[in-house]
Each structure stands twice: as structure tokens, then as C-alpha cells.
Coordinates of C-alpha atoms (C1' of nucleotides) in Angstrom, one line a residue:
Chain A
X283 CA 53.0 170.5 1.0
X284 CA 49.9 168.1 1.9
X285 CA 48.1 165.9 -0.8
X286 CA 45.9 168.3 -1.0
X287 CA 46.9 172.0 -0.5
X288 CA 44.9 174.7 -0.3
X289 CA 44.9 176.6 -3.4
X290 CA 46.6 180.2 -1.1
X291 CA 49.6 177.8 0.1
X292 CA 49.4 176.2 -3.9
X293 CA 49.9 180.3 -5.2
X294 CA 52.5 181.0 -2.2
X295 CA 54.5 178.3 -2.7
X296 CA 55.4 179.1 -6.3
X297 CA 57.3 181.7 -4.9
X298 CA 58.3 181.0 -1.7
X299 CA 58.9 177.7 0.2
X300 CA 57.1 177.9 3.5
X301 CA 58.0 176.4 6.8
X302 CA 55.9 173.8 8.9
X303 CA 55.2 176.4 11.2
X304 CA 54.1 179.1 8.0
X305 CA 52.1 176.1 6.5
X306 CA 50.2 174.8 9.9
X307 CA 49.5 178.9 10.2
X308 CA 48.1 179.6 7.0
X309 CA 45.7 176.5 7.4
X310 CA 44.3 177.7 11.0
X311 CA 43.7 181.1 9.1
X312 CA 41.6 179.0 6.6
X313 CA 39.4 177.1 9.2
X314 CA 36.1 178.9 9.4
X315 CA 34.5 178.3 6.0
X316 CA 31.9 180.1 4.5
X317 CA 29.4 180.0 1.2
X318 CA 28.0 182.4 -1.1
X319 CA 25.7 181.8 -3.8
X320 CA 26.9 183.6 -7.2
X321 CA 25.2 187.2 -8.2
X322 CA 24.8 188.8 -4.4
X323 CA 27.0 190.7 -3.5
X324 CA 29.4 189.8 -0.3
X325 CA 30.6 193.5 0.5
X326 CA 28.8 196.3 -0.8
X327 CA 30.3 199.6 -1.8
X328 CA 30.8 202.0 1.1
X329 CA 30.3 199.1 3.9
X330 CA 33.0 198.8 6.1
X331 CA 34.1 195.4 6.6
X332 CA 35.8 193.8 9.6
X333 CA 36.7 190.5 8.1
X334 CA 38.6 189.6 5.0
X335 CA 38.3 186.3 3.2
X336 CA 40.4 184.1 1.6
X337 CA 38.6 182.4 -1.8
X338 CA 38.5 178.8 -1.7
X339 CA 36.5 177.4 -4.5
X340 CA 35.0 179.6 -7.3
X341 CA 35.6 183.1 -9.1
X342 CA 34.8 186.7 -7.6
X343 CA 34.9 190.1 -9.3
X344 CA 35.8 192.8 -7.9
X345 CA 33.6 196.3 -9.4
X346 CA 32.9 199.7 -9.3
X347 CA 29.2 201.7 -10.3
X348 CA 29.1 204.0 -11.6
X349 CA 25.9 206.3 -11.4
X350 CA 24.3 206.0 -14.8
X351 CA 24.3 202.2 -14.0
X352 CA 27.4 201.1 -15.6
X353 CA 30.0 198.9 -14.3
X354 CA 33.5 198.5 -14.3
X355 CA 35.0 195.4 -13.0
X356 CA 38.3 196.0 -11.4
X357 CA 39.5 192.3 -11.0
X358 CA 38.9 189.0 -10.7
X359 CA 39.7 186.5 -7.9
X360 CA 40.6 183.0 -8.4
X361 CA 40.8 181.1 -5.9
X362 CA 43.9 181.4 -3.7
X363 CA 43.3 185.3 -4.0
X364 CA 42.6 187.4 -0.6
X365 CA 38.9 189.3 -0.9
X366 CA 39.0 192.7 1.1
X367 CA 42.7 192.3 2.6
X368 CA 43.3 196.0 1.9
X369 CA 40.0 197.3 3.0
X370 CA 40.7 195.6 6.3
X371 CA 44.2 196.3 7.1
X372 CA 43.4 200.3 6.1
X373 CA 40.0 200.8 7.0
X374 CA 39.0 202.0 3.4
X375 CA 36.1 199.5 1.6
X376 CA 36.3 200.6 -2.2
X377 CA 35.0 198.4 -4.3
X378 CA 31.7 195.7 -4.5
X379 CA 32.2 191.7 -5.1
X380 CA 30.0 189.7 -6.5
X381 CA 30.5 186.0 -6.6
X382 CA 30.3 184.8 -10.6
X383 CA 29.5 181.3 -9.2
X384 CA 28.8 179.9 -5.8
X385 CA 32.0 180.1 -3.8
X386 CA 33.2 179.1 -0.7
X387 CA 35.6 181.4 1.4
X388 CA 37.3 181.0 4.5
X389 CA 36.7 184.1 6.9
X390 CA 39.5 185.5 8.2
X391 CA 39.4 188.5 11.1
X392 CA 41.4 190.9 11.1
X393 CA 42.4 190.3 14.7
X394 CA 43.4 186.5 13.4
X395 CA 45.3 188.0 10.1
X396 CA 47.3 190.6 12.2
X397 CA 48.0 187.9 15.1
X398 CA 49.7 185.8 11.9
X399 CA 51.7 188.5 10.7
X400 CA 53.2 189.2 13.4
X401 CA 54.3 185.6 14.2
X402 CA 55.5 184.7 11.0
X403 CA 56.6 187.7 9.4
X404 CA 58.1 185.9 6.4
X405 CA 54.1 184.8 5.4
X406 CA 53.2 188.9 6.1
X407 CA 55.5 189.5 3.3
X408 CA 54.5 186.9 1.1
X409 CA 50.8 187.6 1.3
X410 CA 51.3 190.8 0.8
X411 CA 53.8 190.7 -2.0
X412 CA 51.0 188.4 -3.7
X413 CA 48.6 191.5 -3.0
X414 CA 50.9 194.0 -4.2
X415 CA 51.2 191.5 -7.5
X416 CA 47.4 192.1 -7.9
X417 CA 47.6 195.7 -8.2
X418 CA 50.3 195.3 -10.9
X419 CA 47.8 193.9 -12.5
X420 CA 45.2 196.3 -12.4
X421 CA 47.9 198.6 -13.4
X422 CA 48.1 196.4 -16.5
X423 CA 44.6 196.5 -17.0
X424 CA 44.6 200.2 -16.8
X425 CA 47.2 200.3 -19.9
X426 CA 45.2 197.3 -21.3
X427 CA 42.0 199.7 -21.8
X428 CA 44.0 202.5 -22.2
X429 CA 46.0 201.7 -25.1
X430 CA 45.3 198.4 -26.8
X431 CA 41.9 198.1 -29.1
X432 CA 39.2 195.3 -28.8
X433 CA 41.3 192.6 -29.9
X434 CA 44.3 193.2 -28.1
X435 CA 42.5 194.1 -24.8
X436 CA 40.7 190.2 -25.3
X437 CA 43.4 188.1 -26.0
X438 CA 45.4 189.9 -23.0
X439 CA 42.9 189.6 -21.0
X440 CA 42.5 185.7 -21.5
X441 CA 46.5 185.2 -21.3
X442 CA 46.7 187.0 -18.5
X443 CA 44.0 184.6 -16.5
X444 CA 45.8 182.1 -17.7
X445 CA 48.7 182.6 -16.0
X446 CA 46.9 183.4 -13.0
X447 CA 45.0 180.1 -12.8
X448 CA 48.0 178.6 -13.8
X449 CA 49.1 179.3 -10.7
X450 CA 46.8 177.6 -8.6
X451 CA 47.3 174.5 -10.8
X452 CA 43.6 175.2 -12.4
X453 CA 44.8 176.5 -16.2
X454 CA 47.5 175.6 -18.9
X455 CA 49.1 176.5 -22.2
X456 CA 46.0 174.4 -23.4
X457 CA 43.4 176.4 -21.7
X458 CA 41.4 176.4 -18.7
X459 CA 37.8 176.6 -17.3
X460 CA 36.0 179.3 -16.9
X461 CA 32.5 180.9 -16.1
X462 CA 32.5 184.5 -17.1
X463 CA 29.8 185.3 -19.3
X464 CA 30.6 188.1 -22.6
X465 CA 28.7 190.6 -20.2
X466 CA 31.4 190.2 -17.6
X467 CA 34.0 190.0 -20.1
X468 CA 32.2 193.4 -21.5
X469 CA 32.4 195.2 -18.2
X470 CA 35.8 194.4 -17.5
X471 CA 37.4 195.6 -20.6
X472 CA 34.8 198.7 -21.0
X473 CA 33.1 197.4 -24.4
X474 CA 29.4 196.6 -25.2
X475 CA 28.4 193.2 -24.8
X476 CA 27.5 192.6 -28.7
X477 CA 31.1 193.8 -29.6
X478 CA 32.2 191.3 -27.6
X479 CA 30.9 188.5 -29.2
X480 CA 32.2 189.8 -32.0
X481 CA 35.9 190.0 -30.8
X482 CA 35.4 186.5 -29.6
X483 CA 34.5 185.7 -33.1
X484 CA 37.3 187.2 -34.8
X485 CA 39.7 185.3 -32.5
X486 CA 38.2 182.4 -33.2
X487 CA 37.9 182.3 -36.6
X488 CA 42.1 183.7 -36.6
X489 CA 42.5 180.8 -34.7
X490 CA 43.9 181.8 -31.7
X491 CA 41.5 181.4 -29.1
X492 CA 37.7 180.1 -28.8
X493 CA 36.1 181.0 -25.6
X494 CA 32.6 178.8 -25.7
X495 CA 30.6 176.7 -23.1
X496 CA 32.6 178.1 -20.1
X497 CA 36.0 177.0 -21.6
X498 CA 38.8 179.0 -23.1
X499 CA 41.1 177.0 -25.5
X500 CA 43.7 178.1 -26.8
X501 CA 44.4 177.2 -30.3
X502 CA 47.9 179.4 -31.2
X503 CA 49.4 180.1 -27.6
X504 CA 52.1 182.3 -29.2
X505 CA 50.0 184.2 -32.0
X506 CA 48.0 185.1 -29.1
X507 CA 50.6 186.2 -27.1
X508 CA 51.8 188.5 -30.6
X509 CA 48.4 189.7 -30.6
X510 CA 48.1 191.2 -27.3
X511 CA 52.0 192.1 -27.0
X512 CA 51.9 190.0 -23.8
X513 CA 54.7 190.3 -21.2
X514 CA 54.1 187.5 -18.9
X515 CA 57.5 189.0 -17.2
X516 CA 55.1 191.0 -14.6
X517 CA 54.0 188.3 -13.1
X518 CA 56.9 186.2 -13.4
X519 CA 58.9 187.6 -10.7
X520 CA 60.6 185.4 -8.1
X521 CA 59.5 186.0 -5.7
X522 CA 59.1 188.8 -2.7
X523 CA 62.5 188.0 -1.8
X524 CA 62.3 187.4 1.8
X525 CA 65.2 187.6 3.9
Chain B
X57 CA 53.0 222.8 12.3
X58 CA 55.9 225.1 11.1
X59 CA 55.5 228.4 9.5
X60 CA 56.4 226.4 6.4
X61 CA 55.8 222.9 6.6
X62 CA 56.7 220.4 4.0
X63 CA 54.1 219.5 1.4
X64 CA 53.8 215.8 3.0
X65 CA 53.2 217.3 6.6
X66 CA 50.7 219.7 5.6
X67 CA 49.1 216.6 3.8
X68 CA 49.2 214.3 6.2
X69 CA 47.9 217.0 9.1
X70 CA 45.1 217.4 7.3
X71 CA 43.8 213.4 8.3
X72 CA 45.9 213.1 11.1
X73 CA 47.1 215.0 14.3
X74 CA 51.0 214.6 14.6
X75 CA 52.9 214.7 17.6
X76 CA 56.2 216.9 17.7
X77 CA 58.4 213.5 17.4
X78 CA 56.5 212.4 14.5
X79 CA 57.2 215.9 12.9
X80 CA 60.9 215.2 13.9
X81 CA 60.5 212.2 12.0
X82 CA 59.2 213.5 8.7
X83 CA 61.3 216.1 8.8
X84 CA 64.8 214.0 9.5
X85 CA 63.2 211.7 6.4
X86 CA 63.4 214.3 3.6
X87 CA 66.8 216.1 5.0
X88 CA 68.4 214.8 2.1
X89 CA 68.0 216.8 -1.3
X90 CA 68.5 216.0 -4.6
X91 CA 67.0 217.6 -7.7
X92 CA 65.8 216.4 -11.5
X93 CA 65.6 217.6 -14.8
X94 CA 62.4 217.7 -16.6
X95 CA 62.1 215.2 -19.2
X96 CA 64.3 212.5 -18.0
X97 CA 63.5 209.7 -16.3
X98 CA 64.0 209.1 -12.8
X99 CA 63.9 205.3 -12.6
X100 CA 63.9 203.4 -15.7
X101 CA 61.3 200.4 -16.1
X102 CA 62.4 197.3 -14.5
X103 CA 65.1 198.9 -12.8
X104 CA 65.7 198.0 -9.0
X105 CA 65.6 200.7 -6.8
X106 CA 67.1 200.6 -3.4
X107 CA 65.4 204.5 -2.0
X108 CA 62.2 205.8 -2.6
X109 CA 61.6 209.8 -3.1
X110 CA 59.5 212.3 -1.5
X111 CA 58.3 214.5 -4.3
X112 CA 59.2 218.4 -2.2
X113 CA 58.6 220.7 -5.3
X114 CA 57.7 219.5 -9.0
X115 CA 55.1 217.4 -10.8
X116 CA 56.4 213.6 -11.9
X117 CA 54.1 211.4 -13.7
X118 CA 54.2 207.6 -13.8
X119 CA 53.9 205.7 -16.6
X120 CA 53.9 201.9 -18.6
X121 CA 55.8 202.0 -22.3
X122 CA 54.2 199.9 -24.2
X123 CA 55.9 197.7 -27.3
X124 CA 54.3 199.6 -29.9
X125 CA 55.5 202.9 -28.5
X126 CA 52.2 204.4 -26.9
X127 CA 52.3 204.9 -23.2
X128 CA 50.0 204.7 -20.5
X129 CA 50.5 207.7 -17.9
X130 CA 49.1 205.6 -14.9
X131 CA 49.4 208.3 -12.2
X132 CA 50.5 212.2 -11.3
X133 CA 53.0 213.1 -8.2
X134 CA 52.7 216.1 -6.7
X135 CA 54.5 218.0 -3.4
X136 CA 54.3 215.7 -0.5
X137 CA 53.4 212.7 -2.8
X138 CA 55.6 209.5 -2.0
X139 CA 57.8 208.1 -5.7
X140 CA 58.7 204.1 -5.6
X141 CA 57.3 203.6 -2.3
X142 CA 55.6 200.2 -2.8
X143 CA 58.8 199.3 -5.0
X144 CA 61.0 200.0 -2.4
X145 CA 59.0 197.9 0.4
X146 CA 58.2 195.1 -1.9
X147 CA 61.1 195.1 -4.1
X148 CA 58.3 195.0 -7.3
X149 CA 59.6 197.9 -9.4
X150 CA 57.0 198.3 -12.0
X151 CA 56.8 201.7 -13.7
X152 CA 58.8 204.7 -15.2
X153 CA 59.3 207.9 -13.6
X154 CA 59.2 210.6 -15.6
X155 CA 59.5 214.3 -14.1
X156 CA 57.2 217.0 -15.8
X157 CA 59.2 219.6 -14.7
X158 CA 62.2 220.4 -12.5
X159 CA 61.5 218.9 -9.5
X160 CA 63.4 218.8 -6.1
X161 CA 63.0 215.0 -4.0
X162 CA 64.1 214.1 -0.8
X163 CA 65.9 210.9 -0.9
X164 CA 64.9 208.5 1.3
X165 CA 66.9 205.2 1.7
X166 CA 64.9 202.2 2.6
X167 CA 66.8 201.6 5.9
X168 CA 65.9 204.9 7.3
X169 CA 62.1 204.4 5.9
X170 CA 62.1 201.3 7.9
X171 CA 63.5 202.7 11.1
X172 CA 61.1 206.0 10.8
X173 CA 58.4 203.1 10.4
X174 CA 59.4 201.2 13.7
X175 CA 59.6 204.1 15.7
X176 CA 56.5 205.4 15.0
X177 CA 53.8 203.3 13.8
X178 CA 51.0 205.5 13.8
X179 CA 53.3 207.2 11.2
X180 CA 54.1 204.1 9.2
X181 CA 50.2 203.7 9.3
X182 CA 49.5 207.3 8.3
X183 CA 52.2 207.0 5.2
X184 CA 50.7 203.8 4.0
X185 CA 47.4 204.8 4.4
X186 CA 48.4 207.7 2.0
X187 CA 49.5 205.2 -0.2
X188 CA 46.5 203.1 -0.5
X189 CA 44.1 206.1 -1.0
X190 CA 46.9 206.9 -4.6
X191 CA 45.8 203.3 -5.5
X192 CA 42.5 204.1 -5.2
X193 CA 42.9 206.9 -7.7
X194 CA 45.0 204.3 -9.8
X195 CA 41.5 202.2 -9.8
X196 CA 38.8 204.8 -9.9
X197 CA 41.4 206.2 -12.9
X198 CA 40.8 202.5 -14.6
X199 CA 36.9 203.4 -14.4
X200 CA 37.0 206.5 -15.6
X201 CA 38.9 205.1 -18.8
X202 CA 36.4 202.2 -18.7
X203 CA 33.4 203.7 -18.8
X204 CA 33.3 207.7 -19.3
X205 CA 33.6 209.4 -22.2
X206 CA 35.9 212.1 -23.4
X207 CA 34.4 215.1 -21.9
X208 CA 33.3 213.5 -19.0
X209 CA 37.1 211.7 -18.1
X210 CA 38.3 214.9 -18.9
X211 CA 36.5 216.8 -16.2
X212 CA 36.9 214.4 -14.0
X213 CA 40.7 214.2 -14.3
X214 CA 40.5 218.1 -13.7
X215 CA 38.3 218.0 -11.1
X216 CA 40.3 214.9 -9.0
X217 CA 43.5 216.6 -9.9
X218 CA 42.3 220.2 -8.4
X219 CA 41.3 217.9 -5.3
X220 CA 44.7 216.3 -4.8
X221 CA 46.3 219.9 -4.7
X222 CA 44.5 221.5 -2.4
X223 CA 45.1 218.9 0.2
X224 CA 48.6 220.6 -0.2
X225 CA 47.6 224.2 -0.5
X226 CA 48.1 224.2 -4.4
X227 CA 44.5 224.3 -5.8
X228 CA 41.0 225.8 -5.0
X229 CA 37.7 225.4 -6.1
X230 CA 38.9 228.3 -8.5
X231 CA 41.6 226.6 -10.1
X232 CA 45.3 226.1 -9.8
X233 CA 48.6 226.3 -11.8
X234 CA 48.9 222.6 -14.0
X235 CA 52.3 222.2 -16.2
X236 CA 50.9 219.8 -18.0
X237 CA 50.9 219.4 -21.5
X238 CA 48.0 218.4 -24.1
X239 CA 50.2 215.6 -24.6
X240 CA 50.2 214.2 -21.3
X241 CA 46.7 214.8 -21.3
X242 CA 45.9 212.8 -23.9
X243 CA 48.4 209.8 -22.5
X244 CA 46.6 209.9 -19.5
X245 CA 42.9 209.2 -20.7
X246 CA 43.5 207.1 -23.4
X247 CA 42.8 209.4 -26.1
X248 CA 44.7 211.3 -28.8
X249 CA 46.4 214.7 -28.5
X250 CA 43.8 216.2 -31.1
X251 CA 40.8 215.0 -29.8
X252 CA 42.2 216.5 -26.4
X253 CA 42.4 219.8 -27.8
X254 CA 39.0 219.3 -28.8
X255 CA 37.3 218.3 -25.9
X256 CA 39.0 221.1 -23.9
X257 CA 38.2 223.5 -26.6
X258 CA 34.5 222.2 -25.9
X259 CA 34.6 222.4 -21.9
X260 CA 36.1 226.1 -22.3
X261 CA 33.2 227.0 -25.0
X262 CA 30.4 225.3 -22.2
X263 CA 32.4 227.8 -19.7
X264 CA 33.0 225.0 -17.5
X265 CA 36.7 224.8 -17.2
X266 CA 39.5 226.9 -19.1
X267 CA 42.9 224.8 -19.9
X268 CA 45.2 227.4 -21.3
X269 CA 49.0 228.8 -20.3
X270 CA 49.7 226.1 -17.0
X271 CA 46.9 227.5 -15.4
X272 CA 43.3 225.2 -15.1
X273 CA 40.4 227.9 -13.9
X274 CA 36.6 226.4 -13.1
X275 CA 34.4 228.2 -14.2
X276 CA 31.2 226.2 -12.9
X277 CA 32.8 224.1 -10.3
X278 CA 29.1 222.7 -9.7
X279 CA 28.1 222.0 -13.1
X280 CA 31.7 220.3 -13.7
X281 CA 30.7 218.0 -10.9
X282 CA 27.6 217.3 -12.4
X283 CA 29.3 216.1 -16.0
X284 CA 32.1 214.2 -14.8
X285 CA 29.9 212.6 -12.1
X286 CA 32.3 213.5 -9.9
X287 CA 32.4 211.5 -6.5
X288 CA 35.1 213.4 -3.9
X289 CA 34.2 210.7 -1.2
X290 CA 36.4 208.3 -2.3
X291 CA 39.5 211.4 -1.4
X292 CA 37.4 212.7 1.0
X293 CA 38.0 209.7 3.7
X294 CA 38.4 211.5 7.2
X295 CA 41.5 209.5 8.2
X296 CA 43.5 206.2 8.8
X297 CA 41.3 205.9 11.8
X298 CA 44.7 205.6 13.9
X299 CA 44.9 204.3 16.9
Chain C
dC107 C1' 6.0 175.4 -22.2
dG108 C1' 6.6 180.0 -21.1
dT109 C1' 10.4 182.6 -19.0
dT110 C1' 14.8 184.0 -18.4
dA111 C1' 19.8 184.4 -19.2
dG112 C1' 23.1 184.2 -22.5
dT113 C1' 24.7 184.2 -27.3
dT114 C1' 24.6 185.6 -32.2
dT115 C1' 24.0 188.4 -36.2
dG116 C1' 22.6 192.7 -39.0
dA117 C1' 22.1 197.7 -39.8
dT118 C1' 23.1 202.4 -38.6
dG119 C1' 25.5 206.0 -36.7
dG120 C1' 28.5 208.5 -33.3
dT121 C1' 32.8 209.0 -31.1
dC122 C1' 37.3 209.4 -31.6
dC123 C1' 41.6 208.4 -34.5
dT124 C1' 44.6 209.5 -38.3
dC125 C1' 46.6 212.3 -41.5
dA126 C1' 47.6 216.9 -42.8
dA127 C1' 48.5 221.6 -42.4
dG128 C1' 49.0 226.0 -40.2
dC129 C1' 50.0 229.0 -36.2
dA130 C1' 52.3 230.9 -32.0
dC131 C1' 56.1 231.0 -29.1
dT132 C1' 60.9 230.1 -27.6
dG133 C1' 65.6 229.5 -27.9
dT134 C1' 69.6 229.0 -30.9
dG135 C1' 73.2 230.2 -34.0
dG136 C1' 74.6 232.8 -38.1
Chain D
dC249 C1' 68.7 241.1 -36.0
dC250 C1' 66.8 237.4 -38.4
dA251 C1' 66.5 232.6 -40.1
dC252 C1' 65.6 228.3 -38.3
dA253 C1' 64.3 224.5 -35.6
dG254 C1' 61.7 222.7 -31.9
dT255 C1' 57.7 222.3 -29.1
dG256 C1' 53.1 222.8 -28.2
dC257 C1' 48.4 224.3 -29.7
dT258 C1' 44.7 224.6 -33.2
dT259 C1' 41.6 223.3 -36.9
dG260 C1' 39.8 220.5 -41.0
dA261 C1' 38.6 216.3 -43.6
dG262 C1' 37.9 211.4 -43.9
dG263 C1' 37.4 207.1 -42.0
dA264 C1' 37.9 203.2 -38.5
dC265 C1' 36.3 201.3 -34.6
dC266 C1' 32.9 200.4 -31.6
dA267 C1' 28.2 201.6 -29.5
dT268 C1' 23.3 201.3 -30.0
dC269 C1' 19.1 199.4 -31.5
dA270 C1' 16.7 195.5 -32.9
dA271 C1' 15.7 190.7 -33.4
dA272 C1' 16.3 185.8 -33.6
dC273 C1' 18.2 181.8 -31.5
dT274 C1' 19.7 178.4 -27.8
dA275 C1' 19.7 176.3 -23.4
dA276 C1' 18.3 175.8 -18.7
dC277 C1' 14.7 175.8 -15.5
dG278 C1' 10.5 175.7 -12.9

DNA sequence: CGTTAGTTTGATGGTCCTCAAGCACTGTGG
DNA sequence: CCACAGTGCTTGAGGACCATCAAACTAACG
């Protein structure tokens, strides 16, 4: 690992310890950089996209509109996180992303992405065990709006992007940075805005959590984790167990 | 095609043109039978499973327990629909298997998946192209949760469900035979077996849809649409674009 | 210094949950 | 043949949770 790895080699690592050969691949893949400025959108729903992109610096959601104007946002990306990889490799865009802040992402065609599969095989799997680890989570987010009420959907919500920035060495037990506004935080967990502030409120005033001036700081790690019945174990796993 | 093709060829036909060795293919896949009793789970959470299952007759649903005893059903199998395919290629088994009914599956052990995917992959493309259009259901599923209210996630459940089936011959635009219980209704979209009963009771009384004895009849396919806000593109993609 | 985006708080009401009870149907064993 | 339990469906009453409407406040920004 260099001084300064990228955040995608950062995330594989964790699980998987990459070769000289995997590592210099991974960086040519992240050469061509490119910037967006936060609130337009990089894909748009129904476009099909040739290029994927790897997130560099910054935070992405991924959404769906619905046609009396709501929203539902799908998932975040931190960076590390792949933007588009199964709309490319399948040929079906879903979803929109809109940058939450400027970002910068590295551009990665298909052509490029396929060429690296196919000479390191062992980095296909791991990128797309990581990807198939992102759908577990929207999985969990499905059972998270499904099941759990306001408070238990919040506090899962923040735990769980903890452990995700955790990964990419940008989050702790303590807390961690981050931009989202309560009408993100509204969209994604399918409640109104002003009941949001609300939750916040009553987390804060438990104790838990306190999610103010783009910081989340957690006060009572584990009565949070009791809270939201968290079971960090789906995204613990090992790894994708390469052969 | 044979007279009496298997529910994942006439499925997959219908975005793809096979050639007789990729019939061969399929076919040799689900040679071996095995059958399950409704009620009783086929894979248990956080099990590892070494095969994956081609759903040949049968419903199966999908589902997340959560600590407090509520579940999450996540997703429906029906005929030709793959069970534990992503667990099987990424070793991430995440879900319960639950069959709804008797069912009959065709075993598949991940070494003969593999091969059938090496010989022929425009098949392998095909299959997992299959695959990514269930997560798509998986997410617009989390929207519908999200953001639609009974009736409306109702309908659309119906509606999407009715869609899935006739890609396999099971369903029209007039209706089609649904084992389901009220129950599983109501662990499906969130909501509580009563307030299912009601809501149905509701879409039957605004002779929309008719839920009643395993058997879901439209009434006003159109004006179903029109509540539910129901978008078929997102099924309605015209193929893996092979090449 | 007005505008805009985001946050905060109050009041009111609707959607949906919970508790409770009754009904229909099926299969089982006495 | 009938009592009984089990499963699933249906309906009512009361209340919790969360949405909506409305308004004030702060901070950033040109």
C-alpha cells in the first residue's frame, strides 16, 4: 500500500491483500479524473451510460422519482464506491445520482474495466464482491423502512455509514463527517423532513447521537446500536474469499 | 423451443434467441430434481450454501428475520426464477428461503453453473442479466415501501407480480392464480395483516382488483396502472443486448 | 441587505397499528 | 358424526405515529 492509497484500494484491502500487479492495475483504472459540482445530476434516469466511475473525493446518492415528485434515495456512495458499475456491465441504467457535494471521480470505460478483469481476475472478484456487499445493503435498507419506526430506521441508518466510512479510514466509533442535509436523510428513510428533525432531536436529547453542523457524533455507541438492533455482521464478512 | 419448455427457457426466450446447445445447456442444468415442503425453510439465514436452485414449479419467498420477530419478505420466486444465485457465486449468503407452497427445484451445484457459464457466455450473460433485472425489483420494491401508500403499494405489488408471471405463461392482464396469503401480504409492504385486509377489501369495493381464494382478477387493468403509478419499463427492457 | 437553503418548533389530522372478537373452512381424533 | 384445534379472513374501536400546514429562525452568499 502507498503513503497515500486511494480510498477503492483503502476499501479492498480490508478484505483482500492485493498484489503489485492488482495494485499498479487498479491505479491505471483511476487515472482519468473528473469533477462534478454537487446538485446536477451525473447520469440521468433512463440514459444509458458507457462509462462507470470510481468516486474519489465526496458523497453521491443514488435515487429514484417517482411521478408525483417524490424521491427515494437508494444509496449513498462514499468514496471508494463504484457509480454505475452494474448499469455498465448489464446495459440497464436504473437509477439517477446526484453529487451531495462537489466530487471528483475517476472515469473508467467499460472497455478499460473489462480489459482489468480479465487480467487479474482475483480484483474482478473483489470489486464485485464489494458491489454485491452494496446490495446487501439496500436489502438492509429495504427491512430498515420496512419494519423498524422513525427512531430505529435513524440511528441504523447513521451506524450503518459508519461502518462504511470506516472503511475508507474517513469515520470511527466517535463519529465522522458528513454533508447530508435532514432532506436527504428524509428521502432516504421515506419520512417528512420536519419529522426528521424531530428524530434527530429525540436522539439527541437520549443521548445517543447528535447529528449537527455536518458532523455525526456519537455519544452512546452501544445504546445506539440497542436502538436500532444493529448487526454490523453483514458487512463484516471476510472477505469474497478468493481462491 | 419444446412443446413444453421449462419455465426459465420460456423466460429467457422471451429476451433472447437461444441456440439448440444453449437449450442443451439449460436443460442438462435443471436434470436434477428435488422437491420441498411448504413452510419450511430451504436455506437458513447465514447458512453457506454450496448449489443454487432453479425454482421448476412452486412460489418461494425470500426474507430478513428481524431480532424483534417481524420479518421483511424482500422478494417472490416464481417458475424459471433462479434461488441463492448471487450466494452461490459470491459466497455472501444473506437471506432465508422460505417455500409458499410445495415446490419442485432443480439443483444446481456451483461447479456445473460455472462450466454451463464457460461454455456459453452469451448464456452466463443472459442468466445474470435475469438476475440484475430481480434486483431491480428488490430496489424499485424499497421505493414503493418508501414512498407509496397502502393502496397504491398494494396495486403495485399486484400489478408487478401479474407482470413477472406472464413472462412465464402464468398471468394475464386478467389475472392469475396467487397462493399467497394476507399474511405474506402484509410482510411484504410493511404493513399489518388487518390493514391488508382492508386495503384489499377497498381495491375490490373500487372494482379494481379482486384478492380472494388464490386467485388475483383485474378488474380495471388501466385504472390500476393509473393508482399504483405503475411503470412496466423497468421489466419491460428488450434484452441483455447480447452479443 | 434581501434571498435562499436549511433547521426548528407548534398545531392539527390522517393513515395505519394494536387489541379484540367473530366467522369460515379444513383436518384430526374421539 | 361431531367436537376441536388450527389457519386464514373479516370487522370494530381506540390510539400511536407520522404527515401536513404554517411560521420563525439562522447562516451563507451575492
Amino acid at each position: 500500500m502507498t503513503v497515500e492509497a486511494s480510498p477503492l484500494i483503502r476499501k479492498l484491502s480490508a478484505f483482500v491483500r492485493l498484489s503489485e500487479v492488482e495494485l499498479a492495475v487498479l491505479e491505471r483504472l483511476q487515472q482519468r479524473r473528473s469533477s462534478f459540482i454537487a446538485g446536477r445530476d451525473i447520469v440521468h434516469q433512463g440514459q444509458s451510460a458507457q462509462t462507470a466511475y470510481i468516486l474519489c473525493t465526496g458523497w453521491v446518492c443514488s435515487y429514484k422519482l417517482q411521478p408525483d415528485g417524490t424521491r427515494q434515495i437508494v444509496d449513498f456512495q462514499v468514496p471508494g464506491d463504484f457509480l454505475g458499475l452494474r448499469s455498465v456491465l448489464l446495459r440497464t441504467s436504473d437509477h439517477s445520482f446526484e453529487p451531495i457535494v462537489d466530487i471528483e471521480a475517476a472515469e473508467v470505460p467499460t472497455s478499460d474495466l473489462l480489459d482489468a478483469f480479465e487480467q487479474t481476475p482475483r480484483l474482478a472478484t473483489a470489486i464485485l464482491w464489494a458491489a454485491s456487499r452494496d446490495e446487501a445493503m439496500v436489502v438492509e435498507h429495504l427491512v430498515g423502512i420496512g419494519q423498524r419506526d422513525a427512531d430505529a430506521r435513524m440511528a441504523h441508518f447513521l451506524l450503518e455509514l459508519g461502518s462504511r466510512l470506516a472503511l475508507v479510514g474517513m469515520g470511527t466509533k466517535e463519529g465522522y463527517d458528513c454533508p447530508l442535509t435532514q432532506y436527504h436523510l428524509a428521502d432516504t428513510l421515506g419520512l417528512s423532513a420536519v419529522h426528521v428533525n424531530r428524530v434527530l432531536r429525540q436522539l439527541r436529547e437520549s443521548e445517543l447521537v447528535t447529528f449537527r453542523d455536518g458532523r455525526v457524533t456519537f455519544h452512546d455507541y452501544g445504546g445506539l446500536v440497542e436502538l436500532a438492533e444493529f448487526d454490523p455482521e453483514y458487512l463484516d464478512h471476510t472477505g469474497p474469499l478468493l481462491a
